[in-house]
């Protein structure tokens, strides 16, 4: 079943909750479109420009802000992150499911612009598990990890604004991915998302009754 217009799915979560891995698996397994964010942070080992993020200097990033090139952008732990506008709008016009993996501040901006967007928050089973994941990555200094944990305290205050919260337990990522897919499928059946289909159905019924 397809929508008249595509579905915008926002995936947020604490740093270390696994939202990036979950988003990529949704694309791989179900063919969803993943919007690649732009950022001013430095690439981590193995990350590729144009695949994981569009890595930009601060000057490059802010220049696109001036041209309204982002649907939303925010500063997080000293770096800018933004969602390029054109890709998202093109996918929605084609009736596709578009996944945005963005921070809480950006998600609030998306909700204002796209009231029918589905907002999902991914979390680890507990705060201790979350911290252990950040430490286990071995990619950041203790000071940065401390900043991310402080930021998580702030982010937790916004969870109630989201539509769904999904627990990404260790070793059970497939269950998390399947649960999110089920949510998206269910949302696609909402009457409010099927206006064109309903109009065509009514027209066909009326014609058949003549």
mmCIF file of C-alpha atoms in Angstrom:
data_model
loop_
_atom_site.group_PDB
_atom_site.id
_atom_site.type_symbol
_atom_site.label_atom_id
_atom_site.label_comp_id
_atom_site.label_asym_id
_atom_site.label_seq_id
_atom_site.Cartn_x
_atom_site.Cartn_y
_atom_site.Cartn_z
ATOM 1 C CA UNK A 1 0.000 0.000 0.000
ATOM 2 C CA UNK A 2 1.485 3.351 -0.987
ATOM 3 C CA UNK A 3 0.776 6.786 0.392
ATOM 4 C CA UNK A 4 -0.467 9.737 -1.640
ATOM 5 C CA UNK A 5 2.589 11.561 -0.367
ATOM 6 C CA UNK A 6 5.632 9.988 1.185
ATOM 7 C CA UNK A 7 6.098 9.445 4.902
ATOM 8 C CA UNK A 8 8.700 11.364 6.868
ATOM 9 C CA UNK A 9 10.169 9.359 9.740
ATOM 10 C CA UNK A 10 12.377 11.084 12.304
ATOM 11 C CA UNK A 11 14.693 8.836 14.312
ATOM 12 C CA UNK A 12 16.402 10.385 17.325
ATOM 13 C CA UNK A 13 18.066 8.911 20.361
ATOM 14 C CA UNK A 14 20.829 9.259 22.876
ATOM 15 C CA UNK A 15 24.371 9.112 21.586
ATOM 16 C CA UNK A 16 25.319 5.439 21.821
ATOM 17 C CA UNK A 17 21.754 4.140 21.500
ATOM 18 C CA UNK A 18 22.474 2.779 18.015
ATOM 19 C CA UNK A 19 20.202 5.015 15.955
ATOM 20 C CA UNK A 20 22.680 5.157 13.075
ATOM 21 C CA UNK A 21 22.900 1.372 12.793
ATOM 22 C CA UNK A 22 19.130 1.032 13.064
ATOM 23 C CA UNK A 23 18.551 3.616 10.334
ATOM 24 C CA UNK A 24 20.956 1.898 7.933
ATOM 25 C CA UNK A 25 19.328 -1.493 8.527
ATOM 26 C CA UNK A 26 15.886 -0.044 7.788
ATOM 27 C CA UNK A 27 17.235 1.145 4.443
ATOM 28 C CA UNK A 28 18.937 -2.172 3.669
ATOM 29 C CA UNK A 29 16.020 -4.411 4.644
ATOM 30 C CA UNK A 30 12.991 -2.371 3.585
ATOM 31 C CA UNK A 31 14.223 -0.015 0.881
ATOM 32 C CA UNK A 32 13.506 3.193 2.743
ATOM 33 C CA UNK A 33 15.345 6.368 1.767
ATOM 34 C CA UNK A 34 17.837 7.744 4.272
ATOM 35 C CA UNK A 35 18.515 11.462 4.222
ATOM 36 C CA UNK A 36 22.233 12.052 4.694
ATOM 37 C CA UNK A 37 22.892 14.872 7.130
ATOM 38 C CA UNK A 38 25.559 17.515 6.788
ATOM 39 C CA UNK A 39 27.870 18.128 9.735
ATOM 40 C CA UNK A 40 30.902 20.123 10.757
ATOM 41 C CA UNK A 41 32.291 17.387 13.016
ATOM 42 C CA UNK A 42 35.346 15.440 11.950
ATOM 43 C CA UNK A 43 34.822 11.995 10.370
ATOM 44 C CA UNK A 44 35.283 9.008 12.636
ATOM 45 C CA UNK A 45 37.407 6.110 11.450
ATOM 46 C CA UNK A 46 35.722 4.372 8.506
ATOM 47 C CA UNK A 47 33.182 7.113 7.819
ATOM 48 C CA UNK A 48 32.883 8.364 4.243
ATOM 49 C CA UNK A 49 31.853 11.748 2.930
ATOM 50 C CA UNK A 50 28.515 11.518 1.117
ATOM 51 C CA UNK A 51 27.772 8.105 2.640
ATOM 52 C CA UNK A 52 27.685 8.609 6.399
ATOM 53 C CA UNK A 53 27.542 12.417 6.378
ATOM 54 C CA UNK A 54 28.367 15.347 4.166
ATOM 55 C CA UNK A 55 31.376 16.620 6.079
ATOM 56 C CA UNK A 56 31.686 20.403 5.807
ATOM 57 C CA UNK A 57 33.683 23.239 7.237
ATOM 58 C CA UNK A 58 31.758 25.651 9.426
ATOM 59 C CA UNK A 59 31.923 28.267 6.654
ATOM 60 C CA UNK A 60 30.506 25.822 4.075
ATOM 61 C CA UNK A 61 27.737 24.750 6.432
ATOM 62 C CA UNK A 62 26.632 28.254 7.362
ATOM 63 C CA UNK A 63 26.685 29.363 3.715
ATOM 64 C CA UNK A 64 23.942 26.815 2.945
ATOM 65 C CA UNK A 65 21.965 28.058 5.939
ATOM 66 C CA UNK A 66 21.921 31.487 4.315
ATOM 67 C CA UNK A 67 20.403 29.948 1.164
ATOM 68 C CA UNK A 68 17.684 28.062 3.091
ATOM 69 C CA UNK A 69 19.352 24.831 2.053
ATOM 70 C CA UNK A 70 18.387 22.907 5.186
ATOM 71 C CA UNK A 71 14.996 21.812 6.489
ATOM 72 C CA UNK A 72 16.498 22.063 9.948
ATOM 73 C CA UNK A 73 19.875 22.481 11.537
ATOM 74 C CA UNK A 74 21.178 22.507 15.085
ATOM 75 C CA UNK A 75 24.372 22.711 17.079
ATOM 76 C CA UNK A 76 25.213 19.650 19.147
ATOM 77 C CA UNK A 77 28.275 19.207 21.387
ATOM 78 C CA UNK A 78 30.151 21.947 19.536
ATOM 79 C CA UNK A 79 29.301 20.915 15.968
ATOM 80 C CA UNK A 80 26.571 21.776 13.466
ATOM 81 C CA UNK A 81 24.212 19.170 11.973
ATOM 82 C CA UNK A 82 21.643 19.829 9.242
ATOM 83 C CA UNK A 83 19.132 18.103 6.954
ATOM 84 C CA UNK A 84 19.442 19.052 3.238
ATOM 85 C CA UNK A 85 16.057 20.219 1.948
ATOM 86 C CA UNK A 86 15.971 19.117 -1.708
ATOM 87 C CA UNK A 87 16.510 15.382 -1.188
ATOM 88 C CA UNK A 88 13.732 15.112 1.399
ATOM 89 C CA UNK A 89 11.180 17.048 -0.617
ATOM 90 C CA UNK A 90 11.903 15.060 -3.790
ATOM 91 C CA UNK A 91 11.443 11.731 -1.974
ATOM 92 C CA UNK A 92 8.166 12.804 -0.380
ATOM 93 C CA UNK A 93 6.778 13.889 -3.742
ATOM 94 C CA UNK A 94 7.606 10.417 -5.083
ATOM 95 C CA UNK A 95 5.636 8.800 -2.253
ATOM 96 C CA UNK A 96 8.644 7.252 -0.527
ATOM 97 C CA UNK A 97 9.413 6.707 3.145
ATOM 98 C CA UNK A 98 12.218 9.062 4.146
ATOM 99 C CA UNK A 99 14.205 8.524 7.331
ATOM 100 C CA UNK A 100 15.861 11.457 9.061
ATOM 101 C CA UNK A 101 18.387 10.542 11.740
ATOM 102 C CA UNK A 102 18.598 13.788 13.680
ATOM 103 C CA UNK A 103 18.982 15.219 17.161
ATOM 104 C CA UNK A 104 16.129 16.259 19.442
ATOM 105 C CA UNK A 105 16.381 19.963 18.651
ATOM 106 C CA UNK A 106 16.138 19.265 14.931
ATOM 107 C CA UNK A 107 13.207 16.888 15.458
ATOM 108 C CA UNK A 108 11.225 19.679 17.103
ATOM 109 C CA UNK A 109 11.810 21.851 14.027
ATOM 110 C CA UNK A 110 10.657 19.016 11.752
ATOM 111 C CA UNK A 111 7.446 18.603 13.748
ATOM 112 C CA UNK A 112 6.632 22.283 13.193
ATOM 113 C CA UNK A 113 7.185 22.055 9.423
ATOM 114 C CA UNK A 114 5.773 18.548 8.879
ATOM 115 C CA UNK A 115 3.002 17.932 11.453
ATOM 116 C CA UNK A 116 2.342 14.420 10.098
ATOM 117 C CA UNK A 117 5.958 13.258 10.483
ATOM 118 C CA UNK A 118 6.458 10.147 12.642
ATOM 119 C CA UNK A 119 8.839 10.862 15.524
ATOM 120 C CA UNK A 120 10.629 7.848 17.034
ATOM 121 C CA UNK A 121 13.089 7.902 19.928
ATOM 122 C CA UNK A 122 15.608 5.073 20.306
ATOM 123 C CA UNK A 123 17.124 4.340 23.684
ATOM 124 C CA UNK A 124 19.413 1.808 25.335
ATOM 125 C CA UNK A 125 17.979 -0.349 28.153
ATOM 126 C CA UNK A 126 19.576 1.833 30.864
ATOM 127 C CA UNK A 127 21.887 4.790 31.492
ATOM 128 C CA UNK A 128 24.754 2.487 32.462
ATOM 129 C CA UNK A 129 24.446 0.513 29.226
ATOM 130 C CA UNK A 130 24.423 3.776 27.298
ATOM 131 C CA UNK A 131 27.643 4.989 28.924
ATOM 132 C CA UNK A 132 29.336 1.620 28.412
ATOM 133 C CA UNK A 133 28.529 1.775 24.693
ATOM 134 C CA UNK A 134 30.057 5.238 24.390
ATOM 135 C CA UNK A 135 33.205 4.145 26.215
ATOM 136 C CA UNK A 136 33.373 0.912 24.218
ATOM 137 C CA UNK A 137 33.425 2.771 20.883
ATOM 138 C CA UNK A 138 36.869 4.059 21.793
ATOM 139 C CA UNK A 139 36.494 7.016 19.433
ATOM 140 C CA UNK A 140 36.130 9.891 21.898
ATOM 141 C CA UNK A 141 37.923 11.372 24.882
ATOM 142 C CA UNK A 142 36.370 11.028 28.363
ATOM 143 C CA UNK A 143 35.514 14.743 28.349
ATOM 144 C CA UNK A 144 33.444 14.328 25.169
ATOM 145 C CA UNK A 145 31.692 11.265 26.583
ATOM 146 C CA UNK A 146 30.836 13.283 29.691
ATOM 147 C CA UNK A 147 29.349 16.005 27.478
ATOM 148 C CA UNK A 148 27.256 13.440 25.622
ATOM 149 C CA UNK A 149 25.907 11.995 28.877
ATOM 150 C CA UNK A 150 25.016 15.501 30.106
ATOM 151 C CA UNK A 151 23.319 16.133 26.796
ATOM 152 C CA UNK A 152 21.349 12.883 27.226
ATOM 153 C CA UNK A 153 19.917 14.251 30.483
ATOM 154 C CA UNK A 154 18.621 17.271 28.545
ATOM 155 C CA UNK A 155 17.307 15.131 25.680
ATOM 156 C CA UNK A 156 15.348 12.925 28.055
ATOM 157 C CA UNK A 157 13.144 15.919 28.857
ATOM 158 C CA UNK A 158 11.880 15.929 25.246
ATOM 159 C CA UNK A 159 10.991 12.236 24.927
ATOM 160 C CA UNK A 160 7.323 12.930 25.682
ATOM 161 C CA UNK A 161 7.078 14.989 22.481
ATOM 162 C CA UNK A 162 7.852 11.903 20.372
ATOM 163 C CA UNK A 163 5.208 9.525 19.073
ATOM 164 C CA UNK A 164 7.064 6.305 19.916
ATOM 165 C CA UNK A 165 9.989 5.125 22.025
ATOM 166 C CA UNK A 166 11.830 1.943 21.027
ATOM 167 C CA UNK A 167 14.400 0.057 23.111
ATOM 168 C CA UNK A 168 17.492 -1.110 21.228
ATOM 169 C CA UNK A 169 18.797 -3.941 23.390
ATOM 170 C CA UNK A 170 22.268 -5.388 22.998
ATOM 171 C CA UNK A 171 22.358 -8.190 20.428
ATOM 172 C CA UNK A 172 18.690 -7.704 19.483
ATOM 173 C CA UNK A 173 18.903 -4.960 16.900
ATOM 174 C CA UNK A 174 16.814 -6.933 14.396
ATOM 175 C CA UNK A 175 13.877 -6.804 16.814
ATOM 176 C CA UNK A 176 14.278 -3.053 17.117
ATOM 177 C CA UNK A 177 14.360 -2.641 13.329
ATOM 178 C CA UNK A 178 11.323 -4.878 12.834
ATOM 179 C CA UNK A 179 9.374 -2.988 15.482
ATOM 180 C CA UNK A 180 10.063 0.349 13.784
ATOM 181 C CA UNK A 181 9.106 -1.090 10.388
ATOM 182 C CA UNK A 182 5.795 -2.262 11.867
ATOM 183 C CA UNK A 183 5.140 1.231 13.228
ATOM 184 C CA UNK A 184 5.774 2.787 9.811
ATOM 185 C CA UNK A 185 3.529 0.239 8.088
ATOM 186 C CA UNK A 186 0.714 0.869 10.558
ATOM 187 C CA UNK A 187 1.019 4.632 10.184
ATOM 188 C CA UNK A 188 0.728 4.326 6.403
ATOM 189 C CA UNK A 189 -2.817 2.985 6.865
ATOM 190 C CA UNK A 190 -4.080 6.099 8.624
ATOM 191 C CA UNK A 191 -7.102 7.610 6.881
ATOM 192 C CA UNK A 192 -5.437 11.032 7.027
ATOM 193 C CA UNK A 193 -2.583 9.714 4.843
ATOM 194 C CA UNK A 194 -4.836 8.093 2.244
ATOM 195 C CA UNK A 195 -6.886 11.022 0.953
ATOM 196 C CA UNK A 196 -6.170 10.414 -2.738
ATOM 197 C CA UNK A 197 -6.838 6.672 -2.489
ATOM 198 C CA UNK A 198 -10.122 7.284 -0.662
ATOM 199 C CA UNK A 199 -11.238 9.820 -3.273
ATOM 200 C CA UNK A 200 -10.508 7.339 -6.075
ATOM 201 C CA UNK A 201 -12.344 4.583 -4.188
ATOM 202 C CA UNK A 202 -15.417 6.755 -3.725
ATOM 203 C CA UNK A 203 -15.390 7.763 -7.372
ATOM 204 C CA UNK A 204 -15.158 4.127 -8.467
ATOM 205 C CA UNK A 205 -17.986 3.075 -6.202
ATOM 206 C CA UNK A 206 -20.190 5.904 -7.430
ATOM 207 C CA UNK A 207 -19.457 4.977 -11.030
ATOM 208 C CA UNK A 208 -20.228 1.321 -10.377
ATOM 209 C CA UNK A 209 -23.532 2.217 -8.749
ATOM 210 C CA UNK A 210 -24.794 4.097 -11.832
#
